[in-house]
PDB file of C-alpha atoms and ligand atoms in Angstrom:
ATOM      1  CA  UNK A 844      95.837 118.027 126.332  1.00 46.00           C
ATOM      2  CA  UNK A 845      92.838 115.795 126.522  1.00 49.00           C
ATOM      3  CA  UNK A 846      93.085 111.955 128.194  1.00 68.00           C
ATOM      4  CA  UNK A 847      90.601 110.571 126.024  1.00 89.00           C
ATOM      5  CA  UNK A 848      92.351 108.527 123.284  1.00 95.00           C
ATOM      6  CA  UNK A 849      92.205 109.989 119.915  1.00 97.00           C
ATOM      7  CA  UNK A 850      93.656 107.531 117.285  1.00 98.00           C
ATOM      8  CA  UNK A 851      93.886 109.269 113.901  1.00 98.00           C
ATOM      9  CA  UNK A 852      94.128 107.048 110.881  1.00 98.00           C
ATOM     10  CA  UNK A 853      95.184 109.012 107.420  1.00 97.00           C
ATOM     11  CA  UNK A 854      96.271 107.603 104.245  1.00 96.00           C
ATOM     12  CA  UNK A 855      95.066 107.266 100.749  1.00 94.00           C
ATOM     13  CA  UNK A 856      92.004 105.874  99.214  1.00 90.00           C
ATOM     14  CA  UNK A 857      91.475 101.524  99.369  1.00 91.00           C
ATOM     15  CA  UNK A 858      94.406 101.711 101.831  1.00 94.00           C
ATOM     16  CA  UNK A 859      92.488  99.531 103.965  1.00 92.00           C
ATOM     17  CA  UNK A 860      92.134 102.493 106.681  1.00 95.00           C
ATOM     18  CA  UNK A 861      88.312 101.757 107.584  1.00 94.00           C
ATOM     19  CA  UNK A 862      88.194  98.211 107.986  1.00 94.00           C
ATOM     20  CA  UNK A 863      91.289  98.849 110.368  1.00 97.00           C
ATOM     21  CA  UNK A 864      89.464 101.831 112.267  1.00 98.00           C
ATOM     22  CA  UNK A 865      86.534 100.216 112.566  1.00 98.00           C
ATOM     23  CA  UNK A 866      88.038  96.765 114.244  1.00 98.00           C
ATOM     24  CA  UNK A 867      90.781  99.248 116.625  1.00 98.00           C
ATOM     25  CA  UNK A 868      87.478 100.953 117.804  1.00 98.00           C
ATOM     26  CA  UNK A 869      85.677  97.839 118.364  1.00 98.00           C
ATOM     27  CA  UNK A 870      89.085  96.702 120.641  1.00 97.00           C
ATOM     28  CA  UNK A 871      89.529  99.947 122.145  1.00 97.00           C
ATOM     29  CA  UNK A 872      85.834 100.374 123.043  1.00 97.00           C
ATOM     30  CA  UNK A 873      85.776 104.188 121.497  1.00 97.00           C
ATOM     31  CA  UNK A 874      83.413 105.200 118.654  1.00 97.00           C
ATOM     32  CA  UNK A 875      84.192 104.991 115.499  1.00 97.00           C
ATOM     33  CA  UNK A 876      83.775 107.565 112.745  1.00 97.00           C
ATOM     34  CA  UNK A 877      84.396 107.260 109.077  1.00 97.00           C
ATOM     35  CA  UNK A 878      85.260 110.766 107.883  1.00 98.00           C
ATOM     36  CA  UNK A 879      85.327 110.387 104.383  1.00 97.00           C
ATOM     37  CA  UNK A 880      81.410 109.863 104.740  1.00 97.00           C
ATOM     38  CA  UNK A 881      80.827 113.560 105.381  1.00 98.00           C
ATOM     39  CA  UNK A 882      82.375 114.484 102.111  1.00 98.00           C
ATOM     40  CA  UNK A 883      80.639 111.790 100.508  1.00 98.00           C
ATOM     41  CA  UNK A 884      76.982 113.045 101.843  1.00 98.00           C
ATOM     42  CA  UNK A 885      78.419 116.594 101.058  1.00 98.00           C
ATOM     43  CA  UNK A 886      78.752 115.576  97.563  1.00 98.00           C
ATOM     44  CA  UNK A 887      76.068 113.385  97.255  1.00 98.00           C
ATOM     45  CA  UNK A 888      73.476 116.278  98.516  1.00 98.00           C
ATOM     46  CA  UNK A 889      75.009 118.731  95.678  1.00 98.00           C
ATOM     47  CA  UNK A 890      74.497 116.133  93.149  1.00 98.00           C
ATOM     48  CA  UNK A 891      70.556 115.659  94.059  1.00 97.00           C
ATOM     49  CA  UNK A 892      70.811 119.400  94.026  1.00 97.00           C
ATOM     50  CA  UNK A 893      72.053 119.096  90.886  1.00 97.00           C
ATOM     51  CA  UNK A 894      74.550 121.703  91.513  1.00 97.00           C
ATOM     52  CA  UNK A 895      78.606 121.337  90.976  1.00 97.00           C
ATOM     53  CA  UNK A 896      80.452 120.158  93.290  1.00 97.00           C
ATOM     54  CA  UNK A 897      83.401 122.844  92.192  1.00 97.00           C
ATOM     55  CA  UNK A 898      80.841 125.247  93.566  1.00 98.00           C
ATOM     56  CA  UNK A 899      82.300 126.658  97.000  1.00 98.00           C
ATOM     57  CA  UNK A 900      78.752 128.537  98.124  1.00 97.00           C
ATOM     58  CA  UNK A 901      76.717 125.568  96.756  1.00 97.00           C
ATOM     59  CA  UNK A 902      78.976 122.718  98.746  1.00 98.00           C
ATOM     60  CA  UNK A 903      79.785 125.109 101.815  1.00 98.00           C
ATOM     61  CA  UNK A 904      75.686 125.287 102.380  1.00 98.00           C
ATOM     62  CA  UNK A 905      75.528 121.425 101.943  1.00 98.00           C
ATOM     63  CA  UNK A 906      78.069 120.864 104.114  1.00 98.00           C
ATOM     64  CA  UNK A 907      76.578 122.671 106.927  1.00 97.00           C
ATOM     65  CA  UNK A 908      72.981 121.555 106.279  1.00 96.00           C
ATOM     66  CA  UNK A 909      74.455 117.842 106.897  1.00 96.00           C
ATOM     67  CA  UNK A 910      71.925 115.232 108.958  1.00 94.00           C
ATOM     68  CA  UNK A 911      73.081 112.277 110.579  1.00 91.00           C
ATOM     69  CA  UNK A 912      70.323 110.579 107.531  1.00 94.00           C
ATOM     70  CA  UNK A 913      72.754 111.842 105.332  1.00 96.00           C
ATOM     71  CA  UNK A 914      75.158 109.645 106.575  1.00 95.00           C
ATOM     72  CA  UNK A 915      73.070 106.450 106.947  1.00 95.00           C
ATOM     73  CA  UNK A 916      72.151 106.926 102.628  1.00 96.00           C
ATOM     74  CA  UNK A 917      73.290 103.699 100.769  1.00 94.00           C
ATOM     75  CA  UNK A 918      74.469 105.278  97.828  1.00 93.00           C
ATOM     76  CA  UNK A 919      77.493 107.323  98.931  1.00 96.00           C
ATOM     77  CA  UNK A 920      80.115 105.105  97.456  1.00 89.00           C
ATOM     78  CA  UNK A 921      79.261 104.999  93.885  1.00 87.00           C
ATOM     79  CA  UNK A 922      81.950 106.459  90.836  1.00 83.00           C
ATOM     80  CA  UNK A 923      80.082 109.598  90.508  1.00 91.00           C
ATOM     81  CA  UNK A 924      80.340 110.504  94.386  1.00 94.00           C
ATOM     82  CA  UNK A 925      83.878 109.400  94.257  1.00 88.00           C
ATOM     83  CA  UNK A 926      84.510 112.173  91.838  1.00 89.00           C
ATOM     84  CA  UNK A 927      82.383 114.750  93.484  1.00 95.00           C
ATOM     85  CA  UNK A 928      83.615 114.237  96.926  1.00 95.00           C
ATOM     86  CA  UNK A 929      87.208 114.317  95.633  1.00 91.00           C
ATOM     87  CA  UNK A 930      85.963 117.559  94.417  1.00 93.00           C
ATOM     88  CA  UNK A 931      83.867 119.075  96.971  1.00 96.00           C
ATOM     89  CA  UNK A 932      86.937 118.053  99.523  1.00 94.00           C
ATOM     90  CA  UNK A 933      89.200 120.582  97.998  1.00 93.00           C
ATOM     91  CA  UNK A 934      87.222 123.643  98.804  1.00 96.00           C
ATOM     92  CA  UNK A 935      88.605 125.679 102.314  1.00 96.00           C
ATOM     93  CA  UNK A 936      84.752 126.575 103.171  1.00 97.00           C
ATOM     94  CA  UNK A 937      83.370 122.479 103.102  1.00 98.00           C
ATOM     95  CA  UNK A 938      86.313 121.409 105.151  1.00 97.00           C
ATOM     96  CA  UNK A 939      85.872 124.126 107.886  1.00 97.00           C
ATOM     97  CA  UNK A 940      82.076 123.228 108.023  1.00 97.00           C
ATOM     98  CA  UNK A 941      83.152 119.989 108.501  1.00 98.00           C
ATOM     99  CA  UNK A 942      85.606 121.045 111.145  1.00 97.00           C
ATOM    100  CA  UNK A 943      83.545 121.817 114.442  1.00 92.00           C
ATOM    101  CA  UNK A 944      81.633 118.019 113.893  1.00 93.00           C
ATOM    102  CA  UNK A 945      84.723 115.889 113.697  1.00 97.00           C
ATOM    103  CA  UNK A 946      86.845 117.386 116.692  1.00 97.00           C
ATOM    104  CA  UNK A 947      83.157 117.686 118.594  1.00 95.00           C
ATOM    105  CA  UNK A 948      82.685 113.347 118.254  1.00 95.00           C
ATOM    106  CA  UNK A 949      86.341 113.003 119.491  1.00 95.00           C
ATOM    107  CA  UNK A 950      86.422 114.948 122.363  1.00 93.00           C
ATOM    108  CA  UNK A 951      82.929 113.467 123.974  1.00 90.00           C
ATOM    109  CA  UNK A 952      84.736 110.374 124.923  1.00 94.00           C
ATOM    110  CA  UNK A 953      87.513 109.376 122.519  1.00 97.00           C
ATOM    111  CA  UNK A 954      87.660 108.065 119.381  1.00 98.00           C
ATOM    112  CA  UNK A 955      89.105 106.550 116.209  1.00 98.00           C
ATOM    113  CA  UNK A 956      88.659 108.520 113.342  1.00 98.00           C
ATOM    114  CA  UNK A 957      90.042 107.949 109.777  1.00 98.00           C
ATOM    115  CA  UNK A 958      90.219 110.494 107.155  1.00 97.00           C
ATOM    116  CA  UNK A 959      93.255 112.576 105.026  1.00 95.00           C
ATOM    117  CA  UNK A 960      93.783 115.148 107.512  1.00 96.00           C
ATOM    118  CA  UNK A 961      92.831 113.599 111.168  1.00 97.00           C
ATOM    119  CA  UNK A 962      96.615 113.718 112.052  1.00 97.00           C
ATOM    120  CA  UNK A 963      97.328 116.990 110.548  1.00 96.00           C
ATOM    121  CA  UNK A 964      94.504 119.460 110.692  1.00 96.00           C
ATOM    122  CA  UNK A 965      91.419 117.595 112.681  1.00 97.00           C
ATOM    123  CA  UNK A 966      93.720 116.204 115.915  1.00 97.00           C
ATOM    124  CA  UNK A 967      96.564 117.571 115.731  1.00 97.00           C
ATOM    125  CA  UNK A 968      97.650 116.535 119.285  1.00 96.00           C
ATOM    126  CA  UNK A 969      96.315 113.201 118.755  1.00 97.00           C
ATOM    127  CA  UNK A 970      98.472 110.293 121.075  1.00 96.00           C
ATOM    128  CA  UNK A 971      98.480 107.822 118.025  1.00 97.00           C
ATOM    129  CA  UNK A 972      98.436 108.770 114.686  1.00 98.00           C
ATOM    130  CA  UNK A 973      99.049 106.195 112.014  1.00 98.00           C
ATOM    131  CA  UNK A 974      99.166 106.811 108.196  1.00 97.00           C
ATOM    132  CA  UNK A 975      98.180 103.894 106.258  1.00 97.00           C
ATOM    133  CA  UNK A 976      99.352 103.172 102.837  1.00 96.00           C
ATOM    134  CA  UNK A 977      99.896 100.399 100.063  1.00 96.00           C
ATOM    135  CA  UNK A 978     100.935 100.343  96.612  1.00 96.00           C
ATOM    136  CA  UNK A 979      98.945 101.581  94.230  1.00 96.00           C
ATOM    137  CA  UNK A 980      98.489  97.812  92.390  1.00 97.00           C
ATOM    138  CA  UNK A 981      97.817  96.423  95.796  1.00 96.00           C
ATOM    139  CA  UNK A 982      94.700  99.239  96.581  1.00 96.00           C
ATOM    140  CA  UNK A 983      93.477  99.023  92.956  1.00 97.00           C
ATOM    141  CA  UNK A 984      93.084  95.117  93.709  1.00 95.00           C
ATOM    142  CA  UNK A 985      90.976  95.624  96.627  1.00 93.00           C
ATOM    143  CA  UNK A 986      88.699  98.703  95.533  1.00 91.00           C
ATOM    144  CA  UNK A 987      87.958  96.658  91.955  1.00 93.00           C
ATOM    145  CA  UNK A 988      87.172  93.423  93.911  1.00 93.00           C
ATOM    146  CA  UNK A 989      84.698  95.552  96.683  1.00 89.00           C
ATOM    147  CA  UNK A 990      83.057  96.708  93.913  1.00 88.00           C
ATOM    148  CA  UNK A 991      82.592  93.730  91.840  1.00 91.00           C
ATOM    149  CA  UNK A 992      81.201  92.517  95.089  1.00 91.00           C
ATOM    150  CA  UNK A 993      78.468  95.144  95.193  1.00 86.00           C
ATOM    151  CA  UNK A 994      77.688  94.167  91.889  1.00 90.00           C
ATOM    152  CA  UNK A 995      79.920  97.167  90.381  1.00 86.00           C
ATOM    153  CA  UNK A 996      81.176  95.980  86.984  1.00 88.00           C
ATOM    154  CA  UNK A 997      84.088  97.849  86.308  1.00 90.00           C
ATOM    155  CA  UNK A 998      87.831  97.177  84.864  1.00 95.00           C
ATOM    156  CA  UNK A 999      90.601  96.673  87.050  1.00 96.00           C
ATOM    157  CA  UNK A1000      92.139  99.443  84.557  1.00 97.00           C
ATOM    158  CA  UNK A1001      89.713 101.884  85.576  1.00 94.00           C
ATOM    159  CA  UNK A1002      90.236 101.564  89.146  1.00 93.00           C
ATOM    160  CA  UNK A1003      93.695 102.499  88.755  1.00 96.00           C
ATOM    161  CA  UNK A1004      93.085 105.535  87.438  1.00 94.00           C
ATOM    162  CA  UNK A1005      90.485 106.872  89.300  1.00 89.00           C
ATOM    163  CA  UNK A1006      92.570 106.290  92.251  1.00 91.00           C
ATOM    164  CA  UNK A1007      95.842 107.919  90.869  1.00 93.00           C
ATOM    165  CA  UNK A1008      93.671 110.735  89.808  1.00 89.00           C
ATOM    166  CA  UNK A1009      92.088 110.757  93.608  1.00 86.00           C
ATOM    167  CA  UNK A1010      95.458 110.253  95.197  1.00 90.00           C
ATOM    168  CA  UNK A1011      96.959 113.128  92.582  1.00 89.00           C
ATOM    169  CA  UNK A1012      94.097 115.513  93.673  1.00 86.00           C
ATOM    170  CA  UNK A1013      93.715 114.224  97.862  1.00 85.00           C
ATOM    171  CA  UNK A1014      98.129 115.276  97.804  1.00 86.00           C
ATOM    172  CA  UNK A1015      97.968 118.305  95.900  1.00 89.00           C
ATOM    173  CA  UNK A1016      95.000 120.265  96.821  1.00 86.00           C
ATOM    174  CA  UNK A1017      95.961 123.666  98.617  1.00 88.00           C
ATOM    175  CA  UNK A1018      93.544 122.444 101.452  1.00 88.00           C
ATOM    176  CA  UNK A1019      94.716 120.226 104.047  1.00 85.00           C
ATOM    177  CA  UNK A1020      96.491 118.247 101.308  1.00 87.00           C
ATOM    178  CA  UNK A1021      96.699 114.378 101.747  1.00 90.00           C
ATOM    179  CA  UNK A1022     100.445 113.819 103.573  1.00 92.00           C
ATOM    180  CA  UNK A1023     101.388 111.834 107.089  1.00 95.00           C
ATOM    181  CA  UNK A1024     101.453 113.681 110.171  1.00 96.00           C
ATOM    182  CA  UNK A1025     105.387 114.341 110.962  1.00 96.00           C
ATOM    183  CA  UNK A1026     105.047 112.003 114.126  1.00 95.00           C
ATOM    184  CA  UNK A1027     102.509 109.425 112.349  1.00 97.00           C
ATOM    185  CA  UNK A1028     103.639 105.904 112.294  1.00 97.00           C
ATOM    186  CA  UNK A1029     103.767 104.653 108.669  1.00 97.00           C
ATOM    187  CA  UNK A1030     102.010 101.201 108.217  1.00 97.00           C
ATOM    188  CA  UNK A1031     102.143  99.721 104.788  1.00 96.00           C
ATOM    189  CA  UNK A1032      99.619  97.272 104.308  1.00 96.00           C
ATOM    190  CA  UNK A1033     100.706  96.242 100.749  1.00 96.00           C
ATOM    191  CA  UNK A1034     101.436  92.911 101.774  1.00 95.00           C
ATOM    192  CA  UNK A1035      99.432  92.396 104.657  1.00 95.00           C
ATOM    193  CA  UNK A1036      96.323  90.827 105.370  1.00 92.00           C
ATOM    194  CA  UNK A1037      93.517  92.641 107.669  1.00 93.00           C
ATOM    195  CA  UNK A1038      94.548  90.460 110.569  1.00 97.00           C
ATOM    196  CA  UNK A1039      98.264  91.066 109.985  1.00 97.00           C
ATOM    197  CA  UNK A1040      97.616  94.970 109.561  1.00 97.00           C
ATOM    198  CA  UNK A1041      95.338  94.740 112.812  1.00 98.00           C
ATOM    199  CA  UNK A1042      97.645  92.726 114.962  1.00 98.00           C
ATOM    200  CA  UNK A1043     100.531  95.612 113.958  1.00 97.00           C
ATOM    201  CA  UNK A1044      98.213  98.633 114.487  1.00 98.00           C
ATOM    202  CA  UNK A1045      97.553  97.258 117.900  1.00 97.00           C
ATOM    203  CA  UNK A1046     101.392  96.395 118.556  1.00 97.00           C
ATOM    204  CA  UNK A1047     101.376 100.434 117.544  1.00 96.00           C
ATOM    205  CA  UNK A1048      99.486 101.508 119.651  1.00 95.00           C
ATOM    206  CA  UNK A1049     100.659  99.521 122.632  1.00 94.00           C
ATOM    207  CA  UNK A1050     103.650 100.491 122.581  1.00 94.00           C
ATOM    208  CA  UNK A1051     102.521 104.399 122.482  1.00 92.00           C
ATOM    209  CA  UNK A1052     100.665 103.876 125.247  1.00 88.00           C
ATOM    210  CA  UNK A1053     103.662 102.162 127.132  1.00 88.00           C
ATOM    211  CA  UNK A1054     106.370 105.425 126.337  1.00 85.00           C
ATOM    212  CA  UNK A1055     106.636 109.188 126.802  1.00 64.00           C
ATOM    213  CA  UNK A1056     105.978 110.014 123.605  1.00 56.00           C
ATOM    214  CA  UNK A1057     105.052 108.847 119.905  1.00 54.00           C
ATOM    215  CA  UNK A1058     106.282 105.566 118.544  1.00 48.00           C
ATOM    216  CA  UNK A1059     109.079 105.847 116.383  1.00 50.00           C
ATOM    217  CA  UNK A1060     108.390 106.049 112.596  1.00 52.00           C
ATOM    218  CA  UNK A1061     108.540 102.715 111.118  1.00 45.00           C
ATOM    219  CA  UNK A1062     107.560 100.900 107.257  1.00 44.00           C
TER     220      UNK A1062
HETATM  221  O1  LIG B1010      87.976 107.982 102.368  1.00 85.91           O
HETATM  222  P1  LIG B1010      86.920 108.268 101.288  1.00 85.91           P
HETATM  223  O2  LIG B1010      87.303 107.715  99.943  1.00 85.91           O
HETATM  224  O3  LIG B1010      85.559 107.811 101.697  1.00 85.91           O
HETATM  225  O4  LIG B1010      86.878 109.863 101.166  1.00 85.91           O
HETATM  226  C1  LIG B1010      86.031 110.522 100.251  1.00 85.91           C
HETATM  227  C2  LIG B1010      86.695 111.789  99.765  1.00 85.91           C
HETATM  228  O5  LIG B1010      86.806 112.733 100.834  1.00 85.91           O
HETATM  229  C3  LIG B1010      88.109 111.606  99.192  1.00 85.91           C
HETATM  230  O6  LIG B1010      88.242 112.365  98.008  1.00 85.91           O
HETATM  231  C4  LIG B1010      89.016 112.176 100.252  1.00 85.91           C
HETATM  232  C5  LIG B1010      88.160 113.144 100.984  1.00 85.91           C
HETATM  233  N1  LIG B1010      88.447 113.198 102.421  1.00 85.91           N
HETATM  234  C6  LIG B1010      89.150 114.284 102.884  1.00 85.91           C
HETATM  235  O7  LIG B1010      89.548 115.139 102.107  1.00 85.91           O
HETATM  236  N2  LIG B1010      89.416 114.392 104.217  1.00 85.91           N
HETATM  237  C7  LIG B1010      88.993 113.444 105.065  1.00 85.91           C
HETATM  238  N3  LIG B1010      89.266 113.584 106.374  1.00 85.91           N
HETATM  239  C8  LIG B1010      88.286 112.320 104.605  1.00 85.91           C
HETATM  240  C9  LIG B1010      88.040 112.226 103.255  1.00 85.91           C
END
């Protein structure tokens, strides 16, 4: 098994998973990566291609023809790449071209990573492993107020749905389907504030580090 610390973060979408990875990798000193970008440039290349993202040979090729420009692009979280990601994110042949990258930036020198499958498929010996959640009111909340923020004018009733239908399609899909690790700690950050879910994640993880062997599962 490797020493350098892998931390996996899973859960659904507007969890509050990336603003979480992105301050424990700022505390831990490891790099950071935002997973969900890759299917997002994925998906956005297709689009430009304007191919379908159900296409398996069409995505596959994008996947593998991924730059690192393709991550820097400002428009990868807009509806339309929501839905195509979503999409291309269910085919076998995008996630294993997305594979060799992920497990390649953790094992340099560490890392926090958050995705849908870091704790199942990507690091599946990671030391912590947390899979954050919230209700699906509380998520909705958040997504519809980041996007107002970015200008996005959309109804709070709309959010819902596109996230049930992303949560409906991120659990069911036959490929690395959305579900906690069986020794990932459950934090539910329904009622808690980025601080509050920080200050747990990092009680988490302390007290991994301190015993034998994973932290009990807790809510
Ligand atoms: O976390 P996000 O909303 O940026 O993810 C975009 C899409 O990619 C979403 O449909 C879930 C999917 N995804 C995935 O299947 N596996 C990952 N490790 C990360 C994201």
């Amino acid at each position: 098994m490797s020493t350098k610390l892998i931390v996996a973060i899973d859960g659904p979408a507007a969890a509050g998973k990336g603003t979480l990875a992105r301050r424990l990798a700022g505390a831990l000193g490891l790099p950071y990566l935002d997973t969900g970008l890759l299917y997002r440039a994925t998906a956005r290349r297709v689009l430009d291609a304007a191919g379908d993202p159900a296409d398996p040979v069409a995505a596959e090729a994008h996947a593998r023809a991924l730059t690192p420009d393709d991550l820097e692009r400002a428009d990868l979280r807009t509806p339309a790449v929501d839905q195509a990601a979503a999409s291309v994110a269910s085919l076998p042949g995008v996630r294993a071209a997305l594979l060799s990258f992920q497990r390649q930036f953790g094992q340099a020198r560490g890392a926090v990573l958050d995705g849908r499958d870091i704790g199942t498929v990507i690091f599946p010996d990671a030391r912590v492993k947390l899979f954050v959640t919230a209700s699906v009111a509380a998520r909705a909340e958040r997504r519809w107020k980041e996007l107002a923020g970015r200008g996005i004018a959309v109804s709070l009733q709309s959010v819902t749905d596109d996230l049930e239908e992303r949560d409906a399609a991120d659990a069911s899909r036959a490929a690395a389907p959305l579900r906690p690790a069986a020794d990932a700690v459950i934090l539910d950050t329904t009622s808690l504030g980025a601080d509050q879910a920080f200050q747990r994640a990092c009680e988490i993880i302390d007290a991994i580090k301190k015993s034998a062997g994973p932290a009990p599962r807790t809510r």
